[in-house]
XYZ file of C-alpha atoms in Angstrom:
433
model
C 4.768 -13.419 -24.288
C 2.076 -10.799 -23.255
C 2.204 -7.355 -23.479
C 0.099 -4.605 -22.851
C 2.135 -1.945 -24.540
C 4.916 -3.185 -26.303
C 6.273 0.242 -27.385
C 7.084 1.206 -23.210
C 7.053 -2.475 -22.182
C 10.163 -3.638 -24.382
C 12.057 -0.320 -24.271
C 16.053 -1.000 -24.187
C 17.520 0.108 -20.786
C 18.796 3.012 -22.754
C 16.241 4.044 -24.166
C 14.204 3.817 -21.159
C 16.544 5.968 -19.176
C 16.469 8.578 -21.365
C 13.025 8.723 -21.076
C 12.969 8.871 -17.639
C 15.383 11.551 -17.393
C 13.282 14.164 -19.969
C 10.300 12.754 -17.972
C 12.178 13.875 -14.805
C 13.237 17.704 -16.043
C 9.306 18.117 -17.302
C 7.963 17.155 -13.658
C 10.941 19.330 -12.141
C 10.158 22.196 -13.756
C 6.584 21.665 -13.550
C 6.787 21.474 -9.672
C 9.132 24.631 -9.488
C 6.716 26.734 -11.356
C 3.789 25.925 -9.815
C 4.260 24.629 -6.339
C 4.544 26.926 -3.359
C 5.526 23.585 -1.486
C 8.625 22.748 -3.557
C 9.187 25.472 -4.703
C 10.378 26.238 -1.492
C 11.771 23.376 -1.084
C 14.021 22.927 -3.539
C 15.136 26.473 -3.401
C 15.815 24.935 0.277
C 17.811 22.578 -0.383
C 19.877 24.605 -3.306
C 18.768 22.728 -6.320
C 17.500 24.790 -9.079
C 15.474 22.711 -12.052
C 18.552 23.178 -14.573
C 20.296 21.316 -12.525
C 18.784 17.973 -13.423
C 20.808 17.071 -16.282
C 21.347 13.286 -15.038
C 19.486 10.630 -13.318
C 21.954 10.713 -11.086
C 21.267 14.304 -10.203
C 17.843 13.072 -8.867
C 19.706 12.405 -5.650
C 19.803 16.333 -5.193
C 16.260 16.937 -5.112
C 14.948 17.078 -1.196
C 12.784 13.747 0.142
C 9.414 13.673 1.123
C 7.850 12.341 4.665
C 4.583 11.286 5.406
C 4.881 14.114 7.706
C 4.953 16.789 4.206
C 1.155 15.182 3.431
C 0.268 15.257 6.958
C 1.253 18.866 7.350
C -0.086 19.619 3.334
C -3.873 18.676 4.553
C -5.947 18.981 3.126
C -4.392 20.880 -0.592
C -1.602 22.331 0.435
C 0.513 19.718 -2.126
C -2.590 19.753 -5.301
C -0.781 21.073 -8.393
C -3.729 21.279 -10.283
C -6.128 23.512 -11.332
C -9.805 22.718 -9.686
C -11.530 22.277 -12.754
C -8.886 19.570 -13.774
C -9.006 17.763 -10.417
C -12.162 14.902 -10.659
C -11.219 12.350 -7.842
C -10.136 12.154 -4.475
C -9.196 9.163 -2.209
C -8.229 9.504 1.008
C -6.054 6.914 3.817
C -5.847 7.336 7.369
C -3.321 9.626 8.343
C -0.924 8.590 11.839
C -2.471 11.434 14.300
C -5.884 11.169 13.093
C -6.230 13.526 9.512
C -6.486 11.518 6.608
C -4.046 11.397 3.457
C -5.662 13.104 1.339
C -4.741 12.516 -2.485
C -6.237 14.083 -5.829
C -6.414 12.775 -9.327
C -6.692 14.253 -12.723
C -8.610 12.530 -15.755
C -4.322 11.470 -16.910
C -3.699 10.307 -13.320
C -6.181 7.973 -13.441
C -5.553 6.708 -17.021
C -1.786 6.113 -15.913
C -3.020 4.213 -12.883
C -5.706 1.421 -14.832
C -2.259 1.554 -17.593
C 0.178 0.410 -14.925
C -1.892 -2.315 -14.058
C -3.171 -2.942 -17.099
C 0.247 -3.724 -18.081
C 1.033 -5.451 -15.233
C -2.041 -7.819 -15.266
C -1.436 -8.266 -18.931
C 2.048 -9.543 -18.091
C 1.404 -12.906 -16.610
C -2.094 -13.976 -18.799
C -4.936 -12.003 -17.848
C -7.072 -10.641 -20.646
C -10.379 -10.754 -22.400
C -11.408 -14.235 -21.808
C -10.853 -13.899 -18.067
C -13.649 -12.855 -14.975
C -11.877 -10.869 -12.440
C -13.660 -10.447 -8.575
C -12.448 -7.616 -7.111
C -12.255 -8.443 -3.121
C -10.595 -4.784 -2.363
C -12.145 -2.219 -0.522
C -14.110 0.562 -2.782
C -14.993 3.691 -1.791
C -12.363 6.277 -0.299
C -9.375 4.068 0.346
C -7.792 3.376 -3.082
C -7.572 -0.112 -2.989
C -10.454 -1.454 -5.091
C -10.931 0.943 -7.638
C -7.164 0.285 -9.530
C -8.007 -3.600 -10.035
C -11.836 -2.798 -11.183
C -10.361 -0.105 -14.078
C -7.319 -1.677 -15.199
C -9.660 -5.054 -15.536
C -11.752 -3.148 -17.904
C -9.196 -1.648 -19.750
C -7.480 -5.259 -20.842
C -11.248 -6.491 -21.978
C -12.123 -8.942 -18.895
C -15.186 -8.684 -16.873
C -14.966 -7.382 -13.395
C -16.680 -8.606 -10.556
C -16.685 -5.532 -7.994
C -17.427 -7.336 -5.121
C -15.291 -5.547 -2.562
C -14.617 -6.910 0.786
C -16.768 -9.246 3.289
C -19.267 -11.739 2.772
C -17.374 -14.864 2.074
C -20.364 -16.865 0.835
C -21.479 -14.638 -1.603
C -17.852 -13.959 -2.418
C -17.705 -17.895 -2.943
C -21.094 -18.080 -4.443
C -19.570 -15.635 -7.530
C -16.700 -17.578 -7.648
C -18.289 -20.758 -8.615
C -21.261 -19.706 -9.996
C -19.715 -16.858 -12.497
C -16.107 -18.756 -13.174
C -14.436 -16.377 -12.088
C -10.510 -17.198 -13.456
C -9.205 -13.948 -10.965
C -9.136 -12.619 -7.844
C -7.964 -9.121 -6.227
C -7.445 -9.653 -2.475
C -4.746 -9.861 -0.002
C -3.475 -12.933 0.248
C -4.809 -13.509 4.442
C -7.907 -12.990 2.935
C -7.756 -15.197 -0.301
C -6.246 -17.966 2.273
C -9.391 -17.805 4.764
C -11.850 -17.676 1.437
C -9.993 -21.196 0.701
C -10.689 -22.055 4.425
C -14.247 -21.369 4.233
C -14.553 -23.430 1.129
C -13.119 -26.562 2.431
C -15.867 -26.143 5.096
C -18.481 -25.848 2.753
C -17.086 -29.250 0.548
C -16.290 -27.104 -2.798
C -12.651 -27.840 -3.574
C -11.612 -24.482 -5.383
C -9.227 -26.321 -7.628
C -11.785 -28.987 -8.735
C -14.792 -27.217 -8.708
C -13.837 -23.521 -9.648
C -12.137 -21.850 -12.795
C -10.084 -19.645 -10.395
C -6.276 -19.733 -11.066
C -4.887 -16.234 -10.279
C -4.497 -14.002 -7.271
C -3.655 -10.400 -7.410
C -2.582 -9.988 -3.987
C -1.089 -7.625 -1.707
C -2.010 -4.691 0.874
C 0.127 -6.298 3.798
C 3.231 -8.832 4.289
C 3.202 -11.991 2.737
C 6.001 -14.321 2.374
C 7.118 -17.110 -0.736
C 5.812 -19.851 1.945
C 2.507 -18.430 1.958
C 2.598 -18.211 -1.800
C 3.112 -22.035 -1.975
C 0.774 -22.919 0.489
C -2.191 -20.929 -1.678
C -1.215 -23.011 -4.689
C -1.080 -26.048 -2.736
C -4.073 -25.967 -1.150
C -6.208 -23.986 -3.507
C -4.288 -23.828 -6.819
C -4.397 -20.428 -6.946
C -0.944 -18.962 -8.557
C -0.357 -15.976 -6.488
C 0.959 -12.678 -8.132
C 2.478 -9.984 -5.511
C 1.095 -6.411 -6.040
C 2.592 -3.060 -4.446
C 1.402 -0.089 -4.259
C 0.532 3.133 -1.795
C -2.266 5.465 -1.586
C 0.123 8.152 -1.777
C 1.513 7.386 -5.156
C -2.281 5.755 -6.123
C -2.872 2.524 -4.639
C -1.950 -0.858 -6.164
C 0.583 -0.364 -9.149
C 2.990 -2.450 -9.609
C 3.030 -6.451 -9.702
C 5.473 -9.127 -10.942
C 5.160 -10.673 -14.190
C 4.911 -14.371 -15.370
C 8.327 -15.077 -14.232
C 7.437 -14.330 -10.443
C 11.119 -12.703 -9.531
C 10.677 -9.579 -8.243
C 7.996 -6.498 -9.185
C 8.125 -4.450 -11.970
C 8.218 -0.659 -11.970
C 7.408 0.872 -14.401
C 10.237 3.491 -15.459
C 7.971 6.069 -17.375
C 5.610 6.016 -14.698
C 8.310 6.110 -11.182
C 11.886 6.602 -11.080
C 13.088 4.184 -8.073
C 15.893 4.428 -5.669
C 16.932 2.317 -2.944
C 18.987 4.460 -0.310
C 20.906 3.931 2.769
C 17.829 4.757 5.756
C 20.289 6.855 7.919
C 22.317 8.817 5.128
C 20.370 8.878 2.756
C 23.306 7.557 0.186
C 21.715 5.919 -2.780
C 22.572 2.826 -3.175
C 22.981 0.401 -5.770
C 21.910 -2.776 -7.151
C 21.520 -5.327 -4.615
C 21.784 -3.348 -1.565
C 19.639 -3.680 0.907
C 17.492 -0.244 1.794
C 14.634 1.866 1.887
C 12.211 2.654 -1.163
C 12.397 6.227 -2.401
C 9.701 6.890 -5.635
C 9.431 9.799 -7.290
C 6.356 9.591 -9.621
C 7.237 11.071 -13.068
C 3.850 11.817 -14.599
C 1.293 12.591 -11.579
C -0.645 15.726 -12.766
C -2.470 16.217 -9.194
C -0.633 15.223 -6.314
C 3.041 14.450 -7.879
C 5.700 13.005 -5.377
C 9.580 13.587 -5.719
C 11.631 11.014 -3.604
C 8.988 10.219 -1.707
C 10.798 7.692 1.461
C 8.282 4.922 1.394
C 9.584 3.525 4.658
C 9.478 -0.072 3.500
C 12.480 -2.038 2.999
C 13.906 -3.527 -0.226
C 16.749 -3.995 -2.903
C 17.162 -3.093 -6.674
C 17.235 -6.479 -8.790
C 20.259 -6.195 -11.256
C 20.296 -8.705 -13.591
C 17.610 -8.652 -16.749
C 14.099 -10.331 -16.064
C 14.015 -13.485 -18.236
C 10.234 -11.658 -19.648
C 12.896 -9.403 -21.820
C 11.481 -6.185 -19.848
C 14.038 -3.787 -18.656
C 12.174 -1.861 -15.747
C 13.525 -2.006 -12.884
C 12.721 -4.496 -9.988
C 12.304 -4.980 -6.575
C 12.824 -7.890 -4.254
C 10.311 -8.586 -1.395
C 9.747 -6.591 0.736
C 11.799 -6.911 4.064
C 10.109 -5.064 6.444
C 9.914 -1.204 7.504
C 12.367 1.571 8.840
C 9.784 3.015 10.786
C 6.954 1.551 13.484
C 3.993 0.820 10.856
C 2.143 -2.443 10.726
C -0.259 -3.387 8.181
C -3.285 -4.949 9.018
C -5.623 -6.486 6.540
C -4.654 -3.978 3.809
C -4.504 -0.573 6.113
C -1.630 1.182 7.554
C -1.895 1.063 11.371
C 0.679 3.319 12.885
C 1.214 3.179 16.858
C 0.876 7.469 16.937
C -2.801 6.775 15.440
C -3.876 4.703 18.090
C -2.178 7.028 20.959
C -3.821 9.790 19.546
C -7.230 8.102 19.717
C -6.949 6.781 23.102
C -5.865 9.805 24.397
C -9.097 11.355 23.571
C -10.653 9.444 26.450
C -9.796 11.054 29.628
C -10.132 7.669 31.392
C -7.487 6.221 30.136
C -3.484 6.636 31.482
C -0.568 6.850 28.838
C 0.469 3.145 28.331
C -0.996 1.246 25.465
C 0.181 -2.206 23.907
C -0.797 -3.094 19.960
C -1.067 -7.318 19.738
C -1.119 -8.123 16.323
C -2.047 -12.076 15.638
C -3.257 -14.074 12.771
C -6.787 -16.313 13.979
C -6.956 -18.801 11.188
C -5.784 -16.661 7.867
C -7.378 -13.407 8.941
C -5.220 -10.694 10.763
C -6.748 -9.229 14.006
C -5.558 -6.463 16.423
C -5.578 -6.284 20.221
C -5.619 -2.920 21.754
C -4.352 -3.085 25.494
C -5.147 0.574 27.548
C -4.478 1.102 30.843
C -7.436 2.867 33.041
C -6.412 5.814 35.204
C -6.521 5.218 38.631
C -9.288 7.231 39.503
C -11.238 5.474 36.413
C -10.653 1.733 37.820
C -14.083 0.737 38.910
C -15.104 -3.360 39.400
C -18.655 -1.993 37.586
C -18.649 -4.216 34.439
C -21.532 -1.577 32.973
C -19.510 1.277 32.814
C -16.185 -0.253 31.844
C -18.040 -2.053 28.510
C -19.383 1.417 27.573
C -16.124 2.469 27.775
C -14.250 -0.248 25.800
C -17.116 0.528 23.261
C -16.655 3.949 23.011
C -12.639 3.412 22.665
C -13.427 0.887 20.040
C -15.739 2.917 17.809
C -13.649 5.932 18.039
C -10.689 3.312 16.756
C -12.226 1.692 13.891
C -13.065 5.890 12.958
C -9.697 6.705 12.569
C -7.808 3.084 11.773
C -10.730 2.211 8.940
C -10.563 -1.486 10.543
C -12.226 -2.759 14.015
C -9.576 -3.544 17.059
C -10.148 -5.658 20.259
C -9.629 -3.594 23.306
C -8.827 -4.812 26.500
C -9.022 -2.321 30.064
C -6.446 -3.340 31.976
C -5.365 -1.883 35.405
C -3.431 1.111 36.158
C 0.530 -0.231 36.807
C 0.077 -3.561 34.602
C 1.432 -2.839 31.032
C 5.764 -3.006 31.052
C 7.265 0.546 31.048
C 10.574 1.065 28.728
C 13.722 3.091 29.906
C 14.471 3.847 26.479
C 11.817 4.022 23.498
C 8.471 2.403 24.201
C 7.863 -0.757 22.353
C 4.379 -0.745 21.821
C 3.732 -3.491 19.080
C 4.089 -7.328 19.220
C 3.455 -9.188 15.916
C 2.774 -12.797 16.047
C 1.705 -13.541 13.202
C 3.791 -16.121 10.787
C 4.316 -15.431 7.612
């Protein structure tokens, strides 16, 4: 079997709570000494550090919202000094400020180890050629994948996203064994290569896909094999907590999380109970060794259940199932977060437009795209086709600003989108997963 780190990696369940738990009290005490932010808050919420003496006294400790990093722009939540602080990445925030999220020289060493491990886990190492298909630059995505790849000894291809023929070109010119990508993307790759005659089983060396950055399902997993034999490896991750993190392991039932990195809880959305193994609920993390930008039971929003029983790979972190979907409105589009308030808050920048908007989400080929639908005040409805393509241009560029990914939009007149007695449902999915 392959491990990374066998000393953390094949840690007893005892043993690896207990860990956890000293890792907890240090990051506790850490945060009440030098955070303003929870400081306060945990004096809030009447939980002093001493009173972690149990992992089960984690569930005392206040959550976190998106809304705390929305309303900590751009430092307010740092917890490091400036001179230890040498990255930041930032993802699109839902009104328009970006999340912004610091790393120290540790935080980023803990990141390229989670993966590292992870990778590790089902075969990747030194002999293998890894292409990178994630975004580099501010969103987090690429950046994990390309470090962690170094770290095990394989060569990394940082090709980041777009051009499919040179992507392809790599691929079969480099024998490339890997590939980082979502899986929409790794499926319309395929596509382009049946089109071009090179059969990617026959004529390539690739075999694995590190995938993730939006829903997939088990069916789409088959179908990549099937058509491409490509063995596709589910990632998760945020760009709160670091971007990609966590994958599953050879055995391909449910992701590993790494207990000395995250302690994970899965709790009833509208209580806030925690619940246990096999109940179905919402994601809380709290990251147990963050220097920079730590997060203590951060509510993830998505949708999931604690695995009980061991993993057959002898590992006893904890696991998740799929995904299930979200507690809140967010859609994920080719890898970004696309949240309904982010697009009302762009299009209400444009003083032509009325207050009713409709998101259509569909899948053309394997490749995500999104319709924006605005309705035009009355006193901006004009049959001149100049002026109403300016403005669907300017509405557009101002969108892909704030949503990092381009959007469709479609004028439509004043009175034609449905209105809602109760809450506005803005989004329709059709995609198939």
């Amino acid at each position: 079997m392959d491990v990374w780190n066998p000393h953390i990696e094949r840690l007893p369940k005892a043993q690896l709570e207990a860990l956890q738990l000293r890792l907890l009290k240090m990051q506790t005490r850490r945060m009440w000494e030098l955070s303003p932010f929870y400081h306060e808050r945990m004096r809030s919420a009447g939980v002093m550090p001493g009173d972690i003496k149990t992992l089960v006294d984690a569930k005392r400790l206040p959550f976190m919202t998106k809304k705390d990093l929305r309303d900590g722009y751009p430092n307010k939540l740092m917890m490091c000094d400036r001179g230890d602080l040498i990255r930041y990445h930032a993802s699109s925030g839902t009104t328009g400020k970006p999340t912004i999220v610091g790393y120290t020289r540790n935080d980023l060493e803990n990141w390229s180890e989670s993966l590292a491990r992870a990778m590790t886990s089902f075969g990747l190492g030194k002999k293998d050629i890894i292409q990178v298909a994630n975004t580099y630059g501010l969103f987090s995505g690429g950046l994990g994948f390309h470090y962690a790849t170094e770290k095990i000894g394989a060569t990394v291809i940082p090709a980041s996203t777009g051009n499919t023929d040179r992507q392809l070109d790599m691929i079969c010119d480099l024998g490339v064994t890997a590939m980082a990508a979502t899986p929409s993307y790794l499926m319309y790759l395929g596509e382009v290569a049946e089109k071009k005659g090179i059969d990617i089983r026959k004529d390539t060396k690739l075999r694995f896909g590190l995938l993730g950055g939006e829903p997939w399902s088990d069916r789409m997993r088959d179908r990549i094999y099937e058509t491409m034999g490509v063995r596709g490896f589910n990632c998760f991750g945020a760009s709160e907590l670091s971007g990609p993190l966590f994958m599953e392991c050879a055995e391909q039932n449910g992701i590993h999380f790494w207990g000395d990195l995250a302690l994970l809880e899965i709790i009833d959305p509208d209580t806030g109970e925690v619940l246990g193994p096999g109940q179905k609920g919402e994601m809380v993390i709290t990251m147990l060794q963050k220097e920079a930008f730590p997060i203590m039971r951060y509510r993830m929003g998505d949708i999931t259940s604690m695995m009980e029983e061991p993993c057959p790979c002898g590992r006893a972190h904890p696991r998740i199932t799929r995904i299930q979907g979200r507690v809140d409105d967010m859609i994920i589009i080719r890898g970004i977060n696309v949240f309904p308030s982010q697009v009302e808050h762009s299009l209400m920048q444009h003083t032509e437009l009325g207050n009713e908007f409709q998101l259509i989400v569909d899948r053309k080929g394997h490749l995500d795209t999104l319709l924006v639908r605005a309705e035009l005040k009355p006193e901006a409805f004009t049959d001149n086709i100049i002026e109403l393509n300016a403005l669907r241009e300017r509405i557009s560029n101002r969108l892909k600003n704030i949503l990092n990914i381009s959007a469709n939009v479609e004028l439509v007149q004043p009175g034609t989108l449905p209105r809602f007695e109760g809450k506005a449902k803005r989004v329709t999915d059709r995609r198939e997963y």
